[in-house]
Coordinates of C-alpha atoms and ligand atoms in Angstrom, one line a residue:
X1 CA -72.9 149.7 -62.0
X2 CA -71.0 146.4 -62.4
X3 CA -72.0 144.2 -59.0
X4 CA -68.7 144.5 -56.5
X5 CA -68.0 140.4 -57.4
X6 CA -67.7 141.2 -61.3
X7 CA -65.9 144.4 -61.4
X8 CA -63.6 142.6 -59.4
X9 CA -62.6 139.7 -61.3
X10 CA -62.2 142.1 -64.0
X11 CA -59.5 143.2 -61.8
X12 CA -57.4 140.2 -61.2
X13 CA -58.0 138.6 -64.4
X14 CA -54.0 137.4 -64.3
X15 CA -55.0 133.1 -64.7
X16 CA -57.5 131.4 -63.5
X17 CA -60.5 134.2 -64.1
X18 CA -59.4 133.9 -68.0
X19 CA -58.7 130.6 -69.0
X20 CA -58.9 130.0 -72.3
X21 CA -62.3 128.2 -72.8
X22 CA -64.7 131.2 -70.7
X23 CA -62.7 134.4 -72.5
X24 CA -64.6 134.8 -75.4
X25 CA -67.7 134.7 -73.3
X26 CA -66.4 136.8 -70.9
X27 CA -65.6 139.7 -73.5
X28 CA -68.6 139.5 -75.0
X29 CA -70.5 140.4 -71.6
X30 CA -67.5 142.7 -71.1
X31 CA -68.7 144.3 -74.5
X32 CA -72.2 144.7 -73.2
X33 CA -71.6 146.1 -69.7
X34 CA -72.6 149.3 -69.3
X35 CA -69.8 151.3 -68.3
X36 CA -68.4 153.2 -65.3
X37 CA -68.1 150.1 -63.3
X38 CA -67.5 150.8 -60.0
X39 CA -64.3 149.6 -57.6
X40 CA -66.2 147.1 -55.7
X41 CA -66.1 147.1 -51.9
X42 CA -64.0 143.8 -52.2
X43 CA -61.1 145.5 -53.5
X44 CA -60.4 147.0 -49.7
X45 CA -60.4 143.8 -48.2
X46 CA -56.9 143.3 -47.6
X47 CA -54.8 140.8 -49.5
X48 CA -51.4 139.8 -47.5
X49 CA -50.6 140.1 -51.1
X50 CA -48.4 142.6 -53.4
X51 CA -50.7 142.6 -56.2
X52 CA -48.6 144.0 -59.3
X53 CA -48.1 142.7 -62.4
X54 CA -45.3 139.5 -61.4
X55 CA -42.9 138.4 -63.5
X56 CA -39.2 138.8 -62.9
X57 CA -39.1 140.7 -66.6
X58 CA -37.8 144.4 -66.8
X59 CA -36.8 144.7 -62.9
X60 CA -35.6 147.8 -64.0
X61 CA -36.9 150.4 -66.7
X62 CA -36.0 148.6 -69.9
X63 CA -34.0 149.7 -72.7
X64 CA -33.1 149.6 -75.8
X65 CA -34.1 151.2 -79.3
X66 CA -37.3 151.1 -82.0
X67 CA -37.8 151.8 -85.6
X68 CA -40.9 154.0 -85.3
X69 CA -39.4 157.1 -84.8
X70 CA -36.6 157.0 -87.2
X71 CA -38.6 155.2 -89.8
X72 CA -42.3 154.8 -89.4
X73 CA -43.3 152.2 -92.0
X74 CA -40.6 152.3 -94.1
X75 CA -38.8 149.8 -92.1
X76 CA -36.5 147.2 -92.8
X77 CA -34.6 144.2 -91.9
X78 CA -31.3 146.0 -92.9
X79 CA -32.4 149.2 -91.5
X80 CA -32.8 147.4 -87.7
X81 CA -29.6 144.7 -87.8
X82 CA -28.0 147.6 -88.8
X83 CA -29.0 149.5 -86.1
X84 CA -29.1 146.6 -83.6
X85 CA -24.9 146.5 -84.5
X86 CA -24.6 150.2 -84.3
X87 CA -26.1 149.3 -80.7
X88 CA -23.4 147.3 -80.1
X89 CA -20.1 148.6 -81.8
X90 CA -21.1 152.3 -80.8
X91 CA -20.6 150.9 -76.6
X92 CA -24.5 151.6 -75.7
X93 CA -25.7 147.8 -75.7
X94 CA -22.5 147.5 -72.9
X95 CA -24.2 150.0 -71.3
X96 CA -27.7 148.5 -70.7
X97 CA -29.7 149.4 -74.8
X98 CA -30.4 145.2 -74.8
X99 CA -34.3 145.6 -76.5
X100 CA -33.9 146.1 -80.1
X101 CA -38.0 146.6 -81.2
X102 CA -39.1 145.5 -84.1
X103 CA -42.9 148.3 -84.5
X104 CA -46.0 148.5 -87.0
X105 CA -45.4 147.3 -90.4
X106 CA -44.2 143.9 -90.9
X107 CA -47.5 141.7 -90.7
X108 CA -48.4 141.6 -94.0
X109 CA -51.3 139.1 -93.7
X110 CA -53.4 136.4 -91.2
X111 CA -54.3 133.4 -93.2
X112 CA -57.7 131.5 -92.4
X113 CA -56.2 129.2 -89.9
X114 CA -55.8 132.0 -87.8
X115 CA -51.4 132.1 -88.6
X116 CA -49.5 135.4 -89.5
X117 CA -47.8 135.8 -92.6
X118 CA -44.4 138.3 -92.3
X119 CA -43.9 140.6 -94.5
X120 CA -40.9 139.0 -96.5
X121 CA -39.9 142.0 -98.6
X122 CA -39.3 143.8 -95.8
X123 CA -38.0 141.1 -93.6
X124 CA -36.1 138.6 -96.1
X125 CA -34.6 136.6 -93.4
X126 CA -38.2 135.6 -92.6
X127 CA -38.4 133.7 -96.4
X128 CA -37.7 130.3 -95.1
X129 CA -38.1 127.1 -97.3
X130 CA -40.9 125.1 -95.2
X131 CA -42.4 128.3 -94.2
X132 CA -45.5 129.1 -95.8
X133 CA -46.0 132.4 -94.1
X134 CA -41.7 133.0 -93.0
X135 CA -39.8 133.2 -89.8
X136 CA -38.7 135.4 -87.7
X137 CA -36.2 132.7 -85.6
X138 CA -33.2 134.1 -88.5
X139 CA -33.8 137.3 -87.3
X140 CA -34.3 136.6 -83.1
X141 CA -31.1 134.8 -84.1
X142 CA -29.2 137.7 -85.1
X143 CA -30.0 140.0 -82.5
X144 CA -29.8 136.8 -80.1
X145 CA -26.0 136.8 -81.3
X146 CA -25.0 139.7 -80.3
X147 CA -26.5 139.6 -77.2
X148 CA -29.5 141.6 -77.9
X149 CA -32.8 140.7 -76.8
X150 CA -35.6 141.2 -79.5
X151 CA -39.1 142.5 -79.3
X152 CA -42.3 142.3 -81.6
X153 CA -45.6 144.9 -82.2
X154 CA -49.1 143.8 -82.1
X155 CA -52.3 145.2 -80.9
X156 CA -55.3 144.2 -79.1
X157 CA -57.9 145.0 -81.8
X158 CA -58.3 143.4 -85.3
X159 CA -56.2 146.8 -86.8
X160 CA -53.4 147.9 -85.9
X161 CA -52.3 152.1 -85.9
X162 CA -50.6 152.3 -89.0
X163 CA -53.7 150.8 -91.1
X164 CA -55.4 154.1 -89.8
X165 CA -53.0 156.6 -89.2
X166 CA -50.1 155.6 -91.8
X167 CA -53.2 154.9 -94.6
X168 CA -51.2 155.9 -97.6
X169 CA -48.0 153.5 -96.7
X170 CA -46.9 151.1 -99.3
X171 CA -46.0 148.3 -95.7
X172 CA -49.7 148.1 -94.7
X173 CA -51.6 144.7 -94.7
X174 CA -52.3 143.6 -98.0
X175 CA -55.5 141.1 -98.6
X176 CA -59.2 140.6 -97.9
X177 CA -60.6 141.9 -94.9
X178 CA -60.6 139.3 -92.7
X179 CA -56.6 139.2 -94.2
X180 CA -55.9 142.2 -93.3
X181 CA -57.2 141.9 -89.4
X182 CA -53.7 141.4 -87.9
X183 CA -54.2 143.0 -84.9
X184 CA -54.1 140.1 -82.0
X185 CA -58.3 140.2 -81.4
X186 CA -59.4 136.9 -80.8
X187 CA -55.6 135.1 -81.5
X188 CA -54.4 136.2 -78.2
X189 CA -53.1 132.5 -77.4
X190 CA -51.7 131.7 -81.6
X191 CA -50.1 134.9 -81.5
X192 CA -48.4 135.2 -78.3
X193 CA -47.2 131.3 -78.9
X194 CA -46.2 132.1 -82.5
X195 CA -43.8 135.5 -81.3
X196 CA -42.7 133.8 -77.5
X197 CA -43.3 130.4 -78.0
X198 CA -41.5 129.9 -82.3
X199 CA -40.0 133.2 -83.0
X200 CA -38.2 133.5 -79.5
X201 CA -39.3 137.2 -78.9
X202 CA -38.0 137.9 -75.8
X203 CA -40.7 141.9 -76.0
X204 CA -44.0 142.5 -77.1
X205 CA -45.7 146.0 -77.2
X206 CA -49.0 146.0 -77.3
X207 CA -51.1 148.5 -79.6
X208 CA -54.4 149.9 -78.6
X209 CA -55.5 151.6 -82.2
X210 CA -58.0 148.8 -83.5
X211 CA -60.6 149.3 -80.4
X212 CA -60.3 153.0 -80.1
X213 CA -60.1 153.8 -84.2
X214 CA -62.7 151.5 -86.2
X215 CA -65.9 152.7 -85.2
X216 CA -68.6 153.2 -86.7
X217 CA -68.7 156.1 -89.0
X218 CA -65.2 156.6 -89.6
X219 CA -64.2 156.8 -93.1
X220 CA -61.6 153.6 -92.8
X221 CA -65.7 151.5 -91.8
X222 CA -67.6 153.6 -94.0
X223 CA -65.7 153.0 -96.4
X224 CA -65.9 149.6 -96.7
X225 CA -62.3 148.0 -95.6
X226 CA -61.7 148.0 -92.1
X227 CA -65.5 145.8 -90.0
X228 CA -67.0 147.7 -87.4
X229 CA -65.5 147.8 -83.6
X230 CA -67.8 149.0 -81.3
X231 CA -64.8 151.7 -79.7
X232 CA -63.4 150.9 -76.5
X233 CA -61.7 153.9 -76.4
X234 CA -63.0 157.4 -77.3
X235 CA -60.1 159.4 -76.7
X236 CA -59.9 161.9 -73.6
X237 CA -63.6 160.3 -73.1
X238 CA -63.2 158.1 -70.0
X239 CA -67.7 158.4 -69.5
X240 CA -67.8 156.7 -73.9
X241 CA -64.4 154.8 -72.9
X242 CA -64.8 150.9 -71.9
X243 CA -62.1 150.8 -69.3
X244 CA -62.5 147.5 -68.1
X245 CA -62.6 145.8 -71.6
X246 CA -59.5 147.5 -72.3
X247 CA -57.8 145.9 -69.4
X248 CA -59.5 142.9 -69.9
X249 CA -58.0 142.3 -73.5
X250 CA -54.3 143.4 -71.6
X251 CA -55.3 141.2 -69.1
X252 CA -55.4 137.7 -71.4
X253 CA -52.8 138.7 -73.7
X254 CA -50.8 138.9 -70.1
X255 CA -51.6 135.4 -69.4
X256 CA -50.9 133.8 -72.6
X257 CA -47.2 136.2 -72.5
X258 CA -46.7 134.4 -69.1
X259 CA -47.7 131.0 -70.4
X260 CA -45.7 131.1 -73.5
X261 CA -43.0 133.8 -72.7
X262 CA -42.5 132.7 -69.8
X263 CA -41.0 135.2 -66.6
X264 CA -38.2 136.7 -68.6
X265 CA -41.0 138.3 -71.9
X266 CA -42.2 142.0 -71.5
X267 CA -45.0 143.3 -72.1
X268 CA -45.1 147.1 -73.2
X269 CA -49.5 148.1 -72.5
X270 CA -49.7 150.7 -75.1
X271 CA -52.5 152.9 -74.8
X272 CA -51.3 155.9 -74.5
X273 CA -52.7 156.5 -71.1
X274 CA -56.6 156.2 -72.0
X275 CA -58.9 153.9 -71.0
X276 CA -57.2 154.6 -67.2
X277 CA -54.5 153.0 -68.5
X278 CA -52.1 155.1 -66.4
X279 CA -54.1 153.4 -62.9
X280 CA -54.4 149.9 -64.0
X281 CA -51.5 149.2 -66.1
X282 CA -49.3 148.1 -63.0
X283 CA -51.8 145.2 -62.6
X284 CA -51.5 143.9 -66.1
X285 CA -48.4 145.0 -67.9
X286 CA -44.5 146.2 -67.0
X287 CA -44.7 149.3 -68.8
X288 CA -47.7 151.5 -69.6
X289 CA -47.7 154.3 -71.7
X290 CA -48.7 157.6 -70.0
X291 CA -49.8 159.9 -73.1
X292 CA -50.2 160.4 -76.1
X293 CA -46.9 159.9 -78.8
X294 CA -44.7 162.0 -78.6
X295 CA -43.8 164.5 -81.1
X296 CA -40.4 166.4 -81.4
X297 CA -41.1 169.8 -80.1
X298 CA -40.4 170.7 -76.3
X299 CA -44.0 171.2 -75.4
X300 CA -45.3 167.8 -76.5
X301 CA -42.0 166.8 -74.2
X302 CA -43.5 168.8 -71.6
X303 CA -47.2 167.3 -72.0
X304 CA -45.2 163.6 -71.7
X305 CA -43.0 164.7 -68.6
X306 CA -46.3 166.0 -66.9
X307 CA -48.1 162.6 -67.5
X308 CA -46.2 160.6 -65.9
X309 CA -44.3 162.4 -63.2
X310 CA -46.7 162.6 -60.4
X311 CA -47.5 159.0 -61.0
X312 CA -44.9 158.0 -58.8
X313 CA -46.6 155.6 -56.5
X314 CA -47.5 153.3 -59.3
X315 CA -44.2 152.2 -60.4
X316 CA -41.4 150.0 -59.3
X317 CA -39.2 147.0 -60.4
X318 CA -41.3 145.0 -63.0
X319 CA -43.5 148.0 -63.0
X320 CA -43.0 151.6 -64.8
X321 CA -44.5 154.3 -65.8
X322 CA -43.6 154.8 -69.7
X323 CA -44.1 158.8 -70.6
X324 CA -43.1 156.7 -74.6
X325 CA -39.6 156.7 -76.4
X326 CA -37.1 159.1 -76.4
X327 CA -37.5 161.9 -79.2
X328 CA -33.7 162.6 -79.2
X329 CA -31.9 162.6 -82.2
X330 CA -35.1 164.5 -83.7
X331 CA -36.8 168.3 -84.3
X332 CA -35.8 170.0 -80.7
X333 CA -34.0 167.2 -79.4
X334 CA -31.4 167.2 -82.7
X335 CA -27.5 167.5 -82.9
X336 CA -28.4 171.2 -83.0
X337 CA -31.2 171.5 -79.5
X338 CA -28.3 169.6 -76.9
X339 CA -29.1 171.2 -74.2
X340 CA -32.7 170.0 -75.0
X341 CA -32.1 166.6 -75.6
X342 CA -30.2 166.6 -72.1
X343 CA -33.2 167.6 -70.2
X344 CA -35.0 165.1 -71.7
X345 CA -32.7 163.1 -70.7
X346 CA -32.4 163.7 -67.8
X347 CA -36.4 163.8 -66.9
X348 CA -36.4 160.3 -67.8
X349 CA -34.0 159.0 -65.7
X350 CA -35.1 160.5 -63.0
X351 CA -38.4 159.4 -63.0
X352 CA -37.4 155.9 -64.1
X353 CA -39.2 155.7 -67.1
X354 CA -38.0 153.1 -69.8
X355 CA -35.1 154.7 -72.5
X356 CA -36.0 153.4 -76.0
X357 CA -33.6 155.1 -78.3
X358 CA -35.7 156.1 -81.8
X359 CA -33.0 157.9 -83.5
X360 CA -31.0 155.9 -86.9
X361 CA -28.3 154.8 -84.5
X362 CA -26.1 154.0 -87.7
X363 CA -25.5 157.9 -88.1
X364 CA -25.4 159.1 -84.7
X365 CA -23.9 162.7 -83.9
X366 CA -20.8 162.5 -81.4
X367 CA -22.6 164.2 -79.4
X368 CA -25.6 162.7 -78.8
X369 CA -24.2 159.1 -78.1
X370 CA -22.4 161.1 -75.2
X371 CA -26.1 162.3 -74.1
X372 CA -27.4 158.9 -74.3
X373 CA -24.6 157.1 -73.3
X374 CA -23.8 159.4 -70.1
X375 CA -23.3 156.2 -67.7
X376 CA -24.1 158.2 -64.7
X377 CA -27.0 159.1 -65.8
X378 CA -27.9 155.9 -66.6
X379 CA -27.3 154.7 -63.5
X380 CA -29.8 157.1 -61.8
X381 CA -32.5 155.3 -64.3
X382 CA -31.3 152.0 -63.5
X383 CA -31.1 152.7 -60.0
X384 CA -32.0 149.3 -58.3
X385 CA -34.3 150.4 -55.5
X386 CA -36.7 151.4 -58.7
X387 CA -37.8 154.5 -56.8
X388 CA -39.0 157.1 -59.8
X389 CA -38.6 160.3 -58.6
X390 CA -41.0 163.1 -56.1
X391 CA -41.8 166.4 -58.3
X392 CA -42.1 169.5 -56.8
X393 CA -43.3 172.6 -59.4
X394 CA -42.9 176.1 -58.7
X395 CA -44.1 178.1 -61.8
X396 CA -41.8 177.1 -64.7
X397 CA -39.2 175.7 -62.4
X398 CA -39.6 171.9 -61.0
X399 CA -37.1 169.6 -58.8
X400 CA -37.6 165.7 -59.2
X401 CA -36.4 163.7 -56.0
X402 CA -35.5 160.6 -56.5
X403 CA -34.3 158.4 -53.8
X404 CA -31.3 156.0 -54.7
X405 CA -30.3 152.6 -53.1
X406 CA -27.8 153.0 -50.7
X407 CA -28.0 155.2 -47.1
X408 CA -28.6 158.3 -48.0
X409 CA -28.4 158.7 -51.7
X410 CA -30.2 160.7 -53.8
X411 CA -30.5 162.0 -57.4
X412 CA -32.1 165.4 -58.3
X413 CA -33.2 166.7 -61.3
X414 CA -33.6 170.4 -61.6
X415 CA -35.5 171.2 -64.2
X416 CA -36.9 174.6 -66.6
X417 CA -39.8 174.5 -68.2
X418 CA -39.4 177.5 -70.0
X419 CA -37.7 179.4 -72.0
X420 CA -36.3 182.6 -69.4
X421 CA -33.6 181.7 -67.4
X422 CA -35.2 180.3 -63.3
X423 CA -34.0 179.3 -60.2
X424 CA -34.6 175.9 -58.7
X425 CA -34.4 175.3 -55.4
X426 CA -34.0 171.7 -52.9
X427 CA -34.7 171.7 -49.2
X428 CA -33.1 169.2 -46.6
X429 CA -36.7 168.1 -45.8
X430 CA -37.7 167.2 -49.4
X431 CA -34.4 165.3 -49.8
X432 CA -34.9 163.5 -46.3
X433 CA -31.9 164.9 -44.2
X434 CA -30.8 165.7 -41.1
X435 CA -31.2 169.4 -40.7
X436 CA -27.3 171.3 -40.4
X437 CA -25.8 168.4 -41.8
X438 CA -23.5 168.7 -44.9
X439 CA -24.1 166.6 -48.1
X440 CA -22.0 165.6 -51.0
X441 CA -23.1 166.5 -54.7
X442 CA -21.9 165.5 -57.6
X443 CA -23.1 167.0 -61.5
X444 CA -23.8 163.7 -63.7
X445 CA -23.9 166.0 -67.2
X446 CA -20.6 167.6 -66.3
X447 CA -18.9 164.5 -64.2
X448 CA -17.5 167.5 -61.7
X449 CA -17.8 166.7 -57.3
X450 CA -18.9 170.1 -56.7
X451 CA -18.5 171.7 -53.0
X452 CA -20.5 169.9 -49.9
X453 CA -24.1 171.9 -48.9
X454 CA -26.2 172.4 -46.2
X455 CA -30.0 173.6 -45.7
X456 CA -30.5 173.5 -49.4
X457 CA -29.4 173.5 -52.6
X458 CA -30.0 176.3 -55.3
X459 CA -29.2 176.1 -58.7
X460 CA -29.7 178.5 -61.6
X461 CA -31.1 176.7 -65.1
X462 CA -31.1 178.6 -68.5
X463 CA -33.6 178.2 -71.0
X464 CA -34.5 174.8 -71.4
X465 CA -31.7 173.4 -69.0
X466 CA -31.7 170.1 -66.6
X467 CA -29.1 169.7 -64.0
X468 CA -28.9 166.6 -62.6
X469 CA -27.8 166.0 -59.7
X470 CA -26.2 162.6 -57.3
X471 CA -26.4 163.6 -53.8
X472 CA -25.2 161.8 -50.7
X473 CA -26.4 163.0 -47.6
X474 CA -27.6 162.6 -43.3
X475 CA -30.4 160.7 -43.6
X476 CA -33.4 162.1 -40.9
X477 CA -33.6 159.4 -38.6
X478 CA -31.6 156.4 -39.6
X479 CA -33.4 154.4 -38.4
X480 CA -36.9 154.9 -40.1
X481 CA -38.1 155.7 -43.7
X482 CA -40.7 158.2 -44.7
X483 CA -42.9 156.5 -47.4
X484 CA -41.7 159.4 -49.3
X485 CA -38.2 157.4 -50.2
X486 CA -39.4 153.8 -50.7
X487 CA -42.5 154.3 -54.1
X488 CA -41.5 151.3 -55.2
X489 CA -42.7 149.6 -52.5
X490 CA -46.1 150.8 -52.1
X491 CA -48.8 149.6 -54.8
X492 CA -52.1 151.8 -55.2
X493 CA -54.1 148.3 -54.5
X494 CA -57.4 150.2 -54.7
X495 CA -57.3 154.3 -55.6
X496 CA -60.9 154.4 -54.3
X497 CA -62.1 156.4 -58.1
X498 CA -64.0 153.3 -59.7
X499 CA -64.1 154.1 -63.4
X500 CA -64.7 157.8 -62.5
X501 CA -62.2 159.8 -64.0
X502 CA -60.3 163.1 -62.9
X503 CA -60.0 166.6 -63.6
X504 CA -57.1 167.4 -65.8
X505 CA -53.6 167.9 -63.6
X506 CA -55.1 165.7 -60.4
X507 CA -53.6 162.1 -59.8
X508 CA -55.6 159.8 -58.1
X509 CA -52.7 159.1 -55.3
X510 CA -49.4 161.0 -55.0
X511 CA -46.1 161.3 -52.8
X512 CA -46.0 164.9 -50.5
X513 CA -49.0 166.2 -52.5
X514 CA -52.4 165.6 -52.5
X515 CA -54.3 164.4 -55.7
X516 CA -54.9 168.0 -56.4
X517 CA -51.9 169.6 -56.2
X518 CA -52.3 171.2 -53.7
X519 CA -50.4 170.8 -50.1
X520 CA -51.4 167.1 -48.1
X521 CA -53.2 169.1 -45.6
X522 CA -56.9 169.2 -43.1
X523 CA -58.0 172.3 -42.0
X524 CA -55.0 174.8 -41.4
X525 CA -52.4 172.6 -40.7
X526 CA -50.2 170.9 -43.9
X527 CA -47.2 168.4 -44.3
X528 CA -44.8 167.7 -46.0
X529 CA -44.1 164.3 -46.3
X530 CA -46.9 161.5 -46.6
X531 CA -49.2 160.3 -49.5
X532 CA -52.6 161.6 -50.6
X533 CA -55.6 159.7 -52.1
X534 CA -59.5 159.6 -52.2
X535 CA -61.3 157.3 -49.1
X536 CA -61.7 155.0 -49.7
X537 CA -58.7 152.8 -50.7
X538 CA -55.7 150.6 -50.5
X539 CA -52.2 150.9 -50.6
X540 CA -50.4 147.9 -50.2
X541 CA -46.9 148.5 -48.6
X542 CA -44.3 145.7 -49.3
X543 CA -43.0 145.8 -45.8
X544 CA -40.7 142.2 -46.3
X545 CA -40.1 141.7 -42.0
X546 CA -38.1 144.7 -42.2
X547 CA -39.7 146.9 -39.7
X548 CA -41.2 147.5 -36.6
X549 CA -43.7 150.3 -36.4
X550 CA -45.6 152.0 -38.7
X551 CA -46.6 155.7 -37.6
X552 CA -48.9 158.3 -39.1
X553 CA -50.7 161.4 -39.2
X554 CA -54.1 160.6 -40.8
X555 CA -55.8 163.6 -42.1
X556 CA -59.1 163.9 -43.9
X557 CA -59.3 167.6 -46.4
X558 CA -62.6 167.3 -47.1
X559 CA -66.1 165.2 -47.3
X560 CA -69.3 165.3 -44.6
X561 CA -68.6 161.4 -42.8
X562 CA -65.7 160.3 -41.0
X563 CA -63.0 158.5 -42.6
X564 CA -61.7 155.1 -40.8
X565 CA -58.3 154.6 -41.4
X566 CA -57.2 151.4 -40.2
X567 CA -53.2 149.0 -40.2
X568 CA -53.2 146.0 -41.5
X569 CA -50.2 143.6 -41.1
X570 CA -49.8 140.3 -43.1
X571 CA -53.7 140.7 -43.3
X572 CA -54.5 141.4 -39.7
X573 CA -56.1 144.7 -38.2
X574 CA -53.2 145.7 -36.0
X575 CA -54.7 149.8 -35.7
X576 CA -57.1 151.6 -36.5
X577 CA -59.1 155.5 -36.3
X578 CA -61.7 157.3 -37.0
X579 CA -60.9 160.8 -38.2
X580 CA -63.7 163.9 -39.7
X581 CA -62.6 166.4 -42.4
X582 CA -60.5 169.1 -41.0
X583 CA -58.8 166.8 -38.6
X584 CA -55.9 165.1 -38.1
X585 CA -55.3 161.5 -35.9
X586 CA -53.1 159.9 -35.1
X587 CA -52.5 156.4 -35.5
X588 CA -49.4 153.8 -34.3
X589 CA -49.3 149.7 -35.2
X590 CA -46.9 147.4 -34.6
X591 CA -45.9 145.6 -38.0
X592 CA -43.1 143.6 -36.7
X593 CA -41.8 141.1 -39.3
X594 CA -45.2 141.7 -41.2
X595 CA -43.9 141.3 -45.2
X596 CA -47.4 142.9 -46.7
X597 CA -49.0 146.3 -44.9
X598 CA -51.8 147.6 -45.9
X599 CA -53.0 151.0 -45.5
X600 CA -56.8 151.2 -45.5
X601 CA -59.4 153.9 -45.7
X602 CA -63.0 153.7 -45.4
X603 CA -65.7 156.3 -46.1
X604 CA -69.4 155.6 -46.1
X605 CA -71.9 157.8 -48.2
X606 CA -72.7 157.4 -52.3
X607 CA -70.6 160.2 -53.5
X608 CA -69.0 159.6 -57.6
X609 CA -65.5 160.3 -55.6
X610 CA -64.6 159.6 -51.8
X611 CA -63.2 162.8 -49.9
X612 CA -59.2 163.6 -50.1
X613 CA -57.4 161.9 -47.8
X614 CA -54.1 161.8 -46.7
X615 CA -50.9 159.3 -44.8
X616 CA -49.7 162.2 -43.2
X617 CA -45.9 161.8 -42.1
X618 CA -46.3 158.2 -42.6
X619 CA -43.3 156.3 -41.9
X620 CA -41.9 152.8 -41.3
X621 CA -39.2 151.8 -38.0
X622 CA -36.8 149.4 -37.9
Ligands
GLA701 C1 -49.0 154.6 -81.8 C2 -48.1 154.3 -81.3 C3 -46.8 153.9 -81.9 C4 -46.8 153.4 -82.8 C5 -47.2 153.0 -83.6 C6 -47.3 152.7 -85.0 O1 -49.4 155.5 -82.1 O2 -48.5 154.9 -79.7 O3 -45.4 154.4 -80.6 O4 -46.3 152.4 -82.3 O5 -48.3 153.7 -82.4 O6 -48.4 152.3 -85.9

């Protein structure tokens, strides 16, 4: 077990702790450190800050196009330029699709001086006299000239994913073993300097196969073609993985990106939900994958939805859950499956997910352009408040409620996961509306205003159908905001789990439900609103001086020891209470003018994880 101190330094490595001079040393010691570090008790101390990855980038979920789902490594500059032009010509760029990203396959070699050589047969414009390794400047100039932004790809390890998973591709790095090490391990500064400082990219996607797939005993290593890397990621196996080491590599790249890319550079973490990345991604990058690669079938999309849909508390401006790029245009989501394509788009929009198109835009059927280019759906995805929706599931029916900016503004997705018709209902409590009030509704797919509703809305859904509504109603209390309605302003700073993993289907911290998916509860009492999580934990609320009071019913679902619930306003303790299992307390704190309010739970004991607790009915009063 790591000491509290080293556990903490690995969690906040953004800049100083990972200065260039010590990073090699730090990495060596990380590699050697025992697995399963426990979150230090220090993580519970209030910081008075909002400790997410802080830049100006990705204030709404990134939108754009990536060639991977269309071409894998069989990609070339003409296809990418053609797609960039198509984005402009078909109007998608105007709607916000602005990042044109290059994925795996572009790197030919790492030269002896550590610089990267571009595959100029793939990117002919990179061949410029005086640049023996080639340069991407003509390409990024072209993309920028269209009014778009450009992205590139690398890996935290020595080798990329295609080198393992697309081993027969003709477009893989060539040369000696060392020359084929085109991943950024040991080259964080140099590569980020090249990508952002020299080539002028705006976005980088950083994959993780280099620390996952080149383990002792694997074919690429045994065949002598690749150097062994003790895996930091064993897929699906946290005890055998080293989450701290993976996080540290991304942190190191993050500081290099801030240095060379400035505040507008986007860091996309691509560790497929492994190594606990969905629990620390918000501290280290602008978006982080929550799942394996999307495949072009319905079940794969459901799996990716489930990986992100309950992680509402982790998303907000500048940091987004990423259930992967859109599969629209392929397989179950092509022009012959418009119901499925609309459902896919509806769910990504309600989850505030990045919208990265991945089909050949040079030849797009109009029906697909109408789906990915639906202005009203995009407006929901890009709503500036940045709240991810809160999901409720009833069998195959799913309802996701997203609080939009503007009083009483909501979006609701009604989604049928299955192949039989279902009905789905959302009620006024879930919407946060006052009883007996009417709400106006608009169907953003049919572009129709529907007749007003009151109390609840029930819709019928055909097989695999989603409906997406924008709803405007009367808030329950015009002077109060329930935490359920402001997830984008809540940061899970310490989830109480250290490096322990949870059973499938559990979420470390959830809105309107306990981590196990059951109701927020203590004894026989349940609550419709609030946050369910574990003790010992700490949440940071970005209150920005707008509120006067915080009230909640602190509840403890289980455990043998009393749990201390504490409220801090700008680091000052303003209220606390102790609650035992099965009981519900009350807390009422003066938070007048506080910029950051912190909600801390402390449980003694030495269990692997603390008890499930809740900040039930938690709200901020103006
Ligand atoms: C991984 C990523 C994909 C893609 C490929 C490239 O599988 O998850 O999105 O970038 O690598 O090889």
